[in-house]
Amino acid sequence: MPLSEFDLIERYFRSCGVRREDVELGVGDDAAVLECPPGQRLVAAMDTLVEGVHFPRGCPASSVGHRALAVNLSDLAAMGARPAWALLALTLPEADEAWLAEFASGFAELARLHEVALVGGDTTRGPLCVTVQILGHISGPALLRSGGQPGDALFVSGTPGDAAAGLALEQGRLPAPAQAEYLRERFLYPTPRVALGSVLREYASACIDVSDGLLGDAGKMGAASGCGADIAYADLPVSQPLVEAVGPERARELALTGGDDYELCFSVRPGNLERLLTQLPPQRWGYTRIGTLRATPGVGVVRDGEPMAFAHAGYEHFVRGS
Ligand code: ADP
Ligand code: MG
């Protein structure tokens, strides 16, 4: 017998993620009732994943569940906020129980890791599309895109480019090398840098999460801050598996222009650098200096003292051919 909408919600989404004291009312009524800690501000973000646009058809359901939450957690991370609650709008072609169980477990596993409770949502029939709204809170000022100044040092977390290679593998556009599994995992199960974002509030002048390619997103942060950036090609952190899979040149190109990394790109005033580097050791926190903000707009990549040119800066939904 096909699963009713009510049963589907009861079975897979009534207790998904953690149980939180601050959820006065979760899934089941017309709306959720949530208690924000006194003196803190609510921070909200929303992101949609469309099948065939944000993930290939036939992607593992657990990955779709994981990524739907991860991309939202990444947005809160970039603000330095602490995640608390999520809402899930799920559009499904059919109530496939095996798919739903896997989707819910992918979502729940990451939700538990970040102590997020699923408190509501909506379920409809149609082409596969997943929207998550994340709610969190912050005490004190949030980390904005707009706080950078010329002369600030520019950093990125992790090893961008891996996810783009992982997606190419997933789509069969790249022959599978020995490192295929690591790269596929970086696309299918990205790690939102929530803890890093939270501690960076004490050190960073500006921050953005890298979802559409480092070059483009560093450019957005620069533009919001009223400046540009110089990135040193030689300093780009690329993973060994990526270099072995696509070679050193293509690896750095993917690090600059590939999407789906969900790393953090941030700037730090020169006066805060020493404190950052001693109190948050880069090896332990997994970040690398890649350049410096400058007064002139745009992002330049410098290699052996020469500026480099790139065909495109990152993913752009409404530009033909991207
Ligand atoms: P309504 O018709 O009043 O919008 P629904 O039947 O859509 O109610 O939803 C019933 C309850 O289930 C609500 O609390 C809603 O937030 C929750 N809900 C619906 N779909 C989901 C979902 N995919 N994930 C989590 N909660 C859901
Ligand atoms: Mg509804």
GROMACS .gro file of C-alpha atoms and ligand atoms in nm:
model
  350
    1MET     CA    1   0.000   0.000   0.000
    2PRO     CA    2   0.145   0.341  -0.087
    3LEU     CA    3   0.260   0.546   0.208
    4SER     CA    4   0.032   0.839   0.301
    5GLU     CA    5   0.186   1.182   0.346
    6PHE     CA    6   0.105   1.163   0.718
    7ASP     CA    7   0.275   0.823   0.759
    8LEU     CA    8   0.573   0.938   0.558
    9ILE     CA    9   0.628   1.238   0.785
   10GLU     CA   10   0.570   1.029   1.101
   11ARG     CA   11   0.806   0.755   0.993
   12TYR     CA   12   1.098   0.955   0.858
   13PHE     CA   13   1.081   1.311   0.984
   14ARG     CA   14   0.905   1.329   1.322
   15SER     CA   15   1.225   1.262   1.517
   16CYS     CA   16   1.508   1.344   1.283
   17GLY     CA   17   1.828   1.489   1.426
   18VAL     CA   18   1.855   1.563   1.798
   19ARG     CA   19   1.588   1.633   2.059
   20ARG     CA   20   1.641   1.987   2.190
   21GLU     CA   21   1.509   2.149   2.506
   22ASP     CA   22   1.448   2.473   2.317
   23VAL     CA   23   1.193   2.307   2.085
   24GLU     CA   24   0.862   2.378   2.253
   25LEU     CA   25   0.674   2.221   1.961
   26GLY     CA   26   0.830   2.042   1.664
   27VAL     CA   27   0.690   1.836   1.374
   28GLY     CA   28   0.317   1.764   1.398
   29ASP     CA   29   0.126   2.088   1.446
   30ASP     CA   30   0.070   2.372   1.200
   31ALA     CA   31   0.399   2.537   1.293
   32ALA     CA   32   0.695   2.487   1.524
   33VAL     CA   33   0.740   2.687   1.844
   34LEU     CA   34   1.103   2.757   1.931
   35GLU     CA   35   1.272   2.931   2.218
   36CYS     CA   36   1.564   3.156   2.128
   37PRO     CA   37   1.824   3.198   2.408
   38PRO     CA   38   1.775   3.536   2.579
   39GLY     CA   39   2.002   3.809   2.446
   40GLN     CA   40   2.092   3.621   2.128
   41ARG     CA   41   1.991   3.700   1.772
   42LEU     CA   42   1.828   3.458   1.528
   43VAL     CA   43   2.033   3.379   1.215
   44ALA     CA   44   1.841   3.225   0.921
   45ALA     CA   45   1.941   3.082   0.583
   46MET     CA   46   1.783   2.869   0.312
   47ASP     CA   47   1.920   2.667   0.023
   48THR     CA   48   1.763   2.446  -0.242
   49LEU     CA   49   1.900   2.140  -0.419
   50VAL     CA   50   1.734   2.051  -0.751
   51GLU     CA   51   1.800   1.710  -0.904
   52GLY     CA   52   1.991   1.745  -1.229
   53VAL     CA   53   2.108   2.095  -1.133
   54HIS     CA   54   2.276   2.068  -0.790
   55PHE     CA   55   2.332   1.694  -0.792
   56PRO     CA   56   2.324   1.437  -1.071
   57ARG     CA   57   2.025   1.209  -1.120
   58GLY     CA   58   2.076   0.886  -0.928
   59CYS     CA   59   2.298   1.038  -0.657
   60PRO     CA   60   2.283   0.827  -0.336
   61ALA     CA   61   1.983   0.937  -0.128
   62SER     CA   62   2.200   0.964   0.186
   63SER     CA   63   2.416   1.217   0.003
   64VAL     CA   64   2.112   1.424  -0.100
   65GLY     CA   65   2.000   1.432   0.267
   66HIS     CA   66   2.350   1.516   0.389
   67ARG     CA   67   2.413   1.788   0.131
   68ALA     CA   68   2.073   1.953   0.177
   69LEU     CA   69   2.165   2.020   0.540
   70ALA     CA   70   2.540   2.070   0.483
   71VAL     CA   71   2.498   2.359   0.238
   72ASN     CA   72   2.280   2.538   0.491
   73LEU     CA   73   2.513   2.468   0.784
   74SER     CA   74   2.791   2.611   0.570
   75ASP     CA   75   2.599   2.939   0.535
   76LEU     CA   76   2.560   2.964   0.913
   77ALA     CA   77   2.928   2.872   0.956
   78ALA     CA   78   3.024   3.166   0.735
   79MET     CA   79   2.831   3.398   0.969
   80GLY     CA   80   2.991   3.245   1.279
   81ALA     CA   81   2.647   3.136   1.404
   82ARG     CA   82   2.556   2.825   1.600
   83PRO     CA   83   2.294   2.608   1.424
   84ALA     CA   84   1.989   2.487   1.617
   85TRP     CA   85   1.681   2.408   1.406
   86ALA     CA   86   1.598   2.311   1.048
   87LEU     CA   87   1.286   2.298   0.829
   88LEU     CA   88   1.268   2.071   0.528
   89ALA     CA   89   1.057   2.122   0.214
   90LEU     CA   90   1.071   1.798   0.020
   91THR     CA   91   0.927   1.752  -0.330
   92LEU     CA   92   0.931   1.387  -0.436
   93PRO     CA   93   0.824   1.213  -0.758
   94GLU     CA   94   0.703   0.916  -0.547
   95ALA     CA   95   0.713   0.788  -0.188
   96ASP     CA   96   0.998   0.540  -0.239
   97GLU     CA   97   1.057   0.404   0.111
   98ALA     CA   98   1.411   0.278   0.051
   99TRP     CA   99   1.507   0.619  -0.089
  100LEU     CA  100   1.335   0.805   0.196
  101ALA     CA  101   1.501   0.593   0.466
  102GLU     CA  102   1.844   0.659   0.317
  103PHE     CA  103   1.772   1.030   0.264
  104ALA     CA  104   1.650   1.072   0.623
  105SER     CA  105   1.952   0.887   0.764
  106GLY     CA  106   2.195   1.106   0.565
  107PHE     CA  107   2.017   1.417   0.694
  108ALA     CA  108   1.990   1.287   1.053
  109GLU     CA  109   2.354   1.184   1.084
  110LEU     CA  110   2.479   1.533   1.004
  111ALA     CA  111   2.201   1.691   1.213
  112ARG     CA  112   2.314   1.490   1.518
  113LEU     CA  113   2.675   1.591   1.463
  114HIS     CA  114   2.575   1.960   1.483
  115GLU     CA  115   2.296   1.918   1.740
  116VAL     CA  116   2.028   2.029   1.497
  117ALA     CA  117   1.660   1.935   1.541
  118LEU     CA  118   1.428   1.902   1.239
  119VAL     CA  119   1.122   2.097   1.356
  120GLY     CA  120   0.898   2.113   1.051
  121GLY     CA  121   0.864   2.127   0.678
  122ASP     CA  122   0.642   2.049   0.386
  123THR     CA  123   0.603   1.742   0.164
  124THR     CA  124   0.478   1.762  -0.192
  125ARG     CA  125   0.479   1.556  -0.510
  126GLY     CA  126   0.680   1.664  -0.813
  127PRO     CA  127   1.031   1.649  -0.961
  128LEU     CA  128   1.290   1.580  -0.687
  129CYS     CA  129   1.378   1.903  -0.512
  130VAL     CA  130   1.496   1.961  -0.153
  131THR     CA  131   1.487   2.293   0.030
  132VAL     CA  132   1.619   2.332   0.383
  133GLN     CA  133   1.582   2.635   0.602
  134ILE     CA  134   1.832   2.652   0.885
  135LEU     CA  135   1.787   2.861   1.197
  136GLY     CA  136   2.058   2.930   1.448
  137HIS     CA  137   2.169   3.196   1.688
  138ILE     CA  138   2.456   3.419   1.767
  139SER     CA  139   2.564   3.629   2.062
  140GLY     CA  140   2.752   3.940   1.962
  141PRO     CA  141   2.821   4.053   1.607
  142ALA     CA  142   2.798   3.811   1.312
  143LEU     CA  143   3.086   3.759   1.071
  144LEU     CA  144   2.999   3.952   0.753
  145ARG     CA  145   3.125   3.955   0.395
  146SER     CA  146   3.169   4.327   0.418
  147GLY     CA  147   3.433   4.375   0.690
  148GLY     CA  148   3.751   4.328   0.483
  149GLN     CA  149   4.004   4.605   0.416
  150PRO     CA  150   4.296   4.637   0.174
  151GLY     CA  151   4.601   4.472   0.332
  152ASP     CA  152   4.401   4.204   0.518
  153ALA     CA  153   4.539   3.853   0.472
  154LEU     CA  154   4.317   3.612   0.278
  155PHE     CA  155   4.268   3.248   0.380
  156VAL     CA  156   4.073   2.942   0.274
  157SER     CA  157   3.990   2.628   0.472
  158GLY     CA  158   4.037   2.272   0.347
  159THR     CA  159   4.144   2.177  -0.006
  160PRO     CA  160   3.908   2.333  -0.261
  161GLY     CA  161   3.871   2.162  -0.597
  162ASP     CA  162   3.819   1.812  -0.458
  163ALA     CA  163   3.440   1.832  -0.480
  164ALA     CA  164   3.445   1.947  -0.844
  165ALA     CA  165   3.661   1.647  -0.935
  166GLY     CA  166   3.427   1.427  -0.729
  167LEU     CA  167   3.128   1.555  -0.925
  168ALA     CA  168   3.308   1.494  -1.256
  169LEU     CA  169   3.375   1.137  -1.141
  170GLU     CA  170   3.014   1.093  -1.033
  171GLN     CA  171   2.903   1.206  -1.380
  172GLY     CA  172   3.157   0.989  -1.560
  173ARG     CA  173   3.336   1.293  -1.705
  174LEU     CA  174   3.667   1.191  -1.547
  175PRO     CA  175   3.821   0.843  -1.570
  176ALA     CA  176   3.828   0.688  -1.221
  177PRO     CA  177   4.177   0.712  -1.071
  178ALA     CA  178   4.290   0.528  -0.757
  179GLN     CA  179   4.175   0.829  -0.549
  180ALA     CA  180   3.821   0.826  -0.691
  181GLU     CA  181   3.656   0.728  -0.365
  182TYR     CA  182   3.809   1.017  -0.165
  183LEU     CA  183   3.714   1.273  -0.431
  184ARG     CA  184   3.359   1.139  -0.472
  185GLU     CA  185   3.312   1.157  -0.095
  186ARG     CA  186   3.419   1.524  -0.097
  187PHE     CA  187   3.135   1.598  -0.339
  188LEU     CA  188   2.874   1.365  -0.188
  189TYR     CA  189   2.942   1.437   0.182
  190PRO     CA  190   3.092   1.787   0.222
  191THR     CA  191   3.202   1.902   0.568
  192PRO     CA  192   3.048   2.233   0.675
  193ARG     CA  193   3.308   2.426   0.879
  194VAL     CA  194   3.078   2.519   1.166
  195ALA     CA  195   3.337   2.507   1.447
  196LEU     CA  196   3.589   2.710   1.244
  197GLY     CA  197   3.329   2.977   1.158
  198SER     CA  198   3.232   3.010   1.520
  199VAL     CA  199   3.589   3.068   1.648
  200LEU     CA  200   3.679   3.293   1.353
  201ARG     CA  201   3.448   3.564   1.487
  202GLU     CA  202   3.731   3.657   1.724
  203TYR     CA  203   3.988   3.694   1.446
  204ALA     CA  204   3.842   3.744   1.097
  205SER     CA  205   3.738   4.075   0.940
  206ALA     CA  206   3.517   3.912   0.673
  207CYS     CA  207   3.404   3.563   0.576
  208ILE     CA  208   3.212   3.383   0.299
  209ASP     CA  209   3.147   3.016   0.234
  210VAL     CA  210   3.289   2.881  -0.090
  211SER     CA  211   3.004   2.715  -0.276
  212ASP     CA  212   3.043   2.841  -0.634
  213GLY     CA  213   3.422   2.842  -0.671
  214LEU     CA  214   3.695   3.016  -0.471
  215LEU     CA  215   3.771   3.281  -0.733
  216GLY     CA  216   3.408   3.390  -0.762
  217ASP     CA  217   3.329   3.373  -0.392
  218ALA     CA  218   3.650   3.554  -0.288
  219GLY     CA  219   3.543   3.815  -0.545
  220LYS     CA  220   3.199   3.845  -0.381
  221MET     CA  221   3.356   3.890  -0.038
  222GLY     CA  222   3.596   4.146  -0.179
  223ALA     CA  223   3.317   4.335  -0.356
  224ALA     CA  224   3.106   4.342  -0.037
  225SER     CA  225   3.410   4.480   0.146
  226GLY     CA  226   3.475   4.740  -0.125
  227CYS     CA  227   3.806   4.585  -0.227
  228GLY     CA  228   3.965   4.322  -0.449
  229ALA     CA  229   4.211   4.041  -0.382
  230ASP     CA  230   4.541   3.900  -0.501
  231ILE     CA  231   4.569   3.523  -0.478
  232ALA     CA  232   4.909   3.353  -0.496
  233TYR     CA  233   4.882   3.054  -0.732
  234ALA     CA  234   5.167   2.870  -0.558
  235ASP     CA  235   4.996   2.896  -0.219
  236LEU     CA  236   4.666   2.733  -0.323
  237PRO     CA  237   4.607   2.430  -0.100
  238VAL     CA  238   4.534   2.131  -0.323
  239SER     CA  239   4.498   1.775  -0.196
  240GLN     CA  240   4.739   1.500  -0.296
  241PRO     CA  241   4.451   1.286  -0.431
  242LEU     CA  242   4.337   1.573  -0.655
  243VAL     CA  243   4.687   1.634  -0.791
  244GLU     CA  244   4.731   1.262  -0.856
  245ALA     CA  245   4.392   1.245  -1.030
  246VAL     CA  246   4.413   1.548  -1.259
  247GLY     CA  247   4.771   1.680  -1.240
  248PRO     CA  248   4.902   1.992  -1.063
  249GLU     CA  249   4.777   2.250  -1.317
  250ARG     CA  250   4.420   2.125  -1.347
  251ALA     CA  251   4.411   2.072  -0.967
  252ARG     CA  252   4.475   2.444  -0.906
  253GLU     CA  253   4.231   2.544  -1.177
  254LEU     CA  254   3.964   2.333  -1.006
  255ALA     CA  255   4.061   2.481  -0.668
  256LEU     CA  256   3.995   2.828  -0.812
  257THR     CA  257   3.688   2.767  -1.028
  258GLY     CA  258   3.526   2.437  -0.918
  259GLY     CA  259   3.213   2.448  -0.702
  260ASP     CA  260   3.056   2.255  -0.412
  261ASP     CA  261   3.350   2.286  -0.172
  262TYR     CA  262   3.164   2.439   0.126
  263GLU     CA  263   3.490   2.567   0.270
  264LEU     CA  264   3.531   2.909   0.433
  265CYS     CA  265   3.720   3.197   0.272
  266PHE     CA  266   3.808   3.471   0.522
  267SER     CA  267   4.023   3.776   0.574
  268VAL     CA  268   4.224   3.880   0.880
  269ARG     CA  269   4.369   4.223   0.968
  270PRO     CA  270   4.752   4.228   0.980
  271GLY     CA  271   4.732   4.315   1.349
  272ASN     CA  272   4.536   3.996   1.425
  273LEU     CA  273   4.755   3.757   1.224
  274GLU     CA  274   4.993   3.650   1.497
  275ARG     CA  275   4.710   3.584   1.739
  276LEU     CA  276   4.523   3.382   1.473
  277LEU     CA  277   4.822   3.170   1.379
  278THR     CA  278   4.920   3.092   1.740
  279GLN     CA  279   4.574   3.048   1.889
  280LEU     CA  280   4.422   2.861   1.591
  281PRO     CA  281   4.717   2.664   1.449
  282PRO     CA  282   4.654   2.631   1.073
  283GLN     CA  283   4.752   2.261   1.065
  284ARG     CA  284   4.504   2.182   1.340
  285TRP     CA  285   4.221   2.397   1.206
  286GLY     CA  286   4.288   2.315   0.841
  287TYR     CA  287   4.326   2.653   0.671
  288THR     CA  288   4.587   2.818   0.448
  289ARG     CA  289   4.686   3.174   0.360
  290ILE     CA  290   4.627   3.226  -0.013
  291GLY     CA  291   4.668   3.599  -0.063
  292THR     CA  292   4.588   3.955   0.041
  293LEU     CA  293   4.299   4.197  -0.006
  294ARG     CA  294   4.380   4.501  -0.222
  295ALA     CA  295   4.219   4.837  -0.285
  296THR     CA  296   4.145   4.780  -0.658
  297PRO     CA  297   3.839   4.567  -0.739
  298GLY     CA  298   3.846   4.215  -0.886
  299VAL     CA  299   4.042   3.905  -0.798
  300GLY     CA  300   4.381   3.846  -0.955
  301VAL     CA  301   4.581   3.526  -0.946
  302VAL     CA  302   4.956   3.576  -0.951
  303ARG     CA  303   5.192   3.305  -1.071
  304ASP     CA  304   5.571   3.361  -1.077
  305GLY     CA  305   5.506   3.733  -1.055
  306GLU     CA  306   5.272   3.728  -1.359
  307PRO     CA  307   4.890   3.773  -1.352
  308MET     CA  308   4.692   3.473  -1.479
  309ALA     CA  309   4.368   3.475  -1.678
  310PHE     CA  310   4.074   3.242  -1.619
  311ALA     CA  311   3.789   3.167  -1.857
  312HIS     CA  312   3.525   3.167  -1.584
  313ALA     CA  313   3.520   3.233  -1.213
  314GLY     CA  314   3.266   2.980  -1.092
  315TYR     CA  315   2.917   2.846  -1.124
  316GLU     CA  316   2.645   3.088  -1.228
  317HIS     CA  317   2.292   2.956  -1.275
  318PHE     CA  318   2.160   3.217  -1.514
  319VAL     CA  319   2.456   3.240  -1.748
  320ARG     CA  320   2.433   3.018  -2.055
  321GLY     CA  321   2.704   2.756  -2.084
  322SER     CA  322   2.806   2.756  -1.718
  323ADP     P1  323  -0.014   2.164   0.686
  323ADP     O1  324  -0.104   2.108   0.583
  323ADP     O2  325  -0.081   2.227   0.802
  323ADP     O3  326   0.097   2.248   0.627
  323ADP     P2  327   0.138   1.927   0.677
  323ADP     O4  328   0.056   1.806   0.666
  323ADP     O5  329   0.208   1.982   0.558
  323ADP     O6  330   0.055   2.038   0.753
  323ADP     O7  331   0.251   1.899   0.785
  323ADP     C1  332   0.219   1.842   0.910
  323ADP     C2  333   0.337   1.858   1.002
  323ADP     O8  334   0.448   1.788   0.950
  323ADP     C3  335   0.383   2.002   1.019
  323ADP     O9  336   0.427   2.017   1.153
  323ADP     C4  337   0.497   2.015   0.925
  323ADP    O10  338   0.589   2.113   0.970
  323ADP     C5  339   0.556   1.876   0.928
  323ADP     N1  340   0.623   1.837   0.803
  323ADP     C6  341   0.567   1.820   0.680
  323ADP     N2  342   0.657   1.776   0.591
  323ADP     C7  343   0.774   1.765   0.658
  323ADP     C8  344   0.906   1.727   0.622
  323ADP     N3  345   0.938   1.689   0.499
  323ADP     N4  346   1.000   1.728   0.718
  323ADP     C9  347   0.971   1.767   0.844
  323ADP     N5  348   0.851   1.804   0.884
  323ADP    C10  349   0.751   1.802   0.793
  324MG      MG  350   0.215   2.187   0.481
   0.00000   0.00000   0.00000
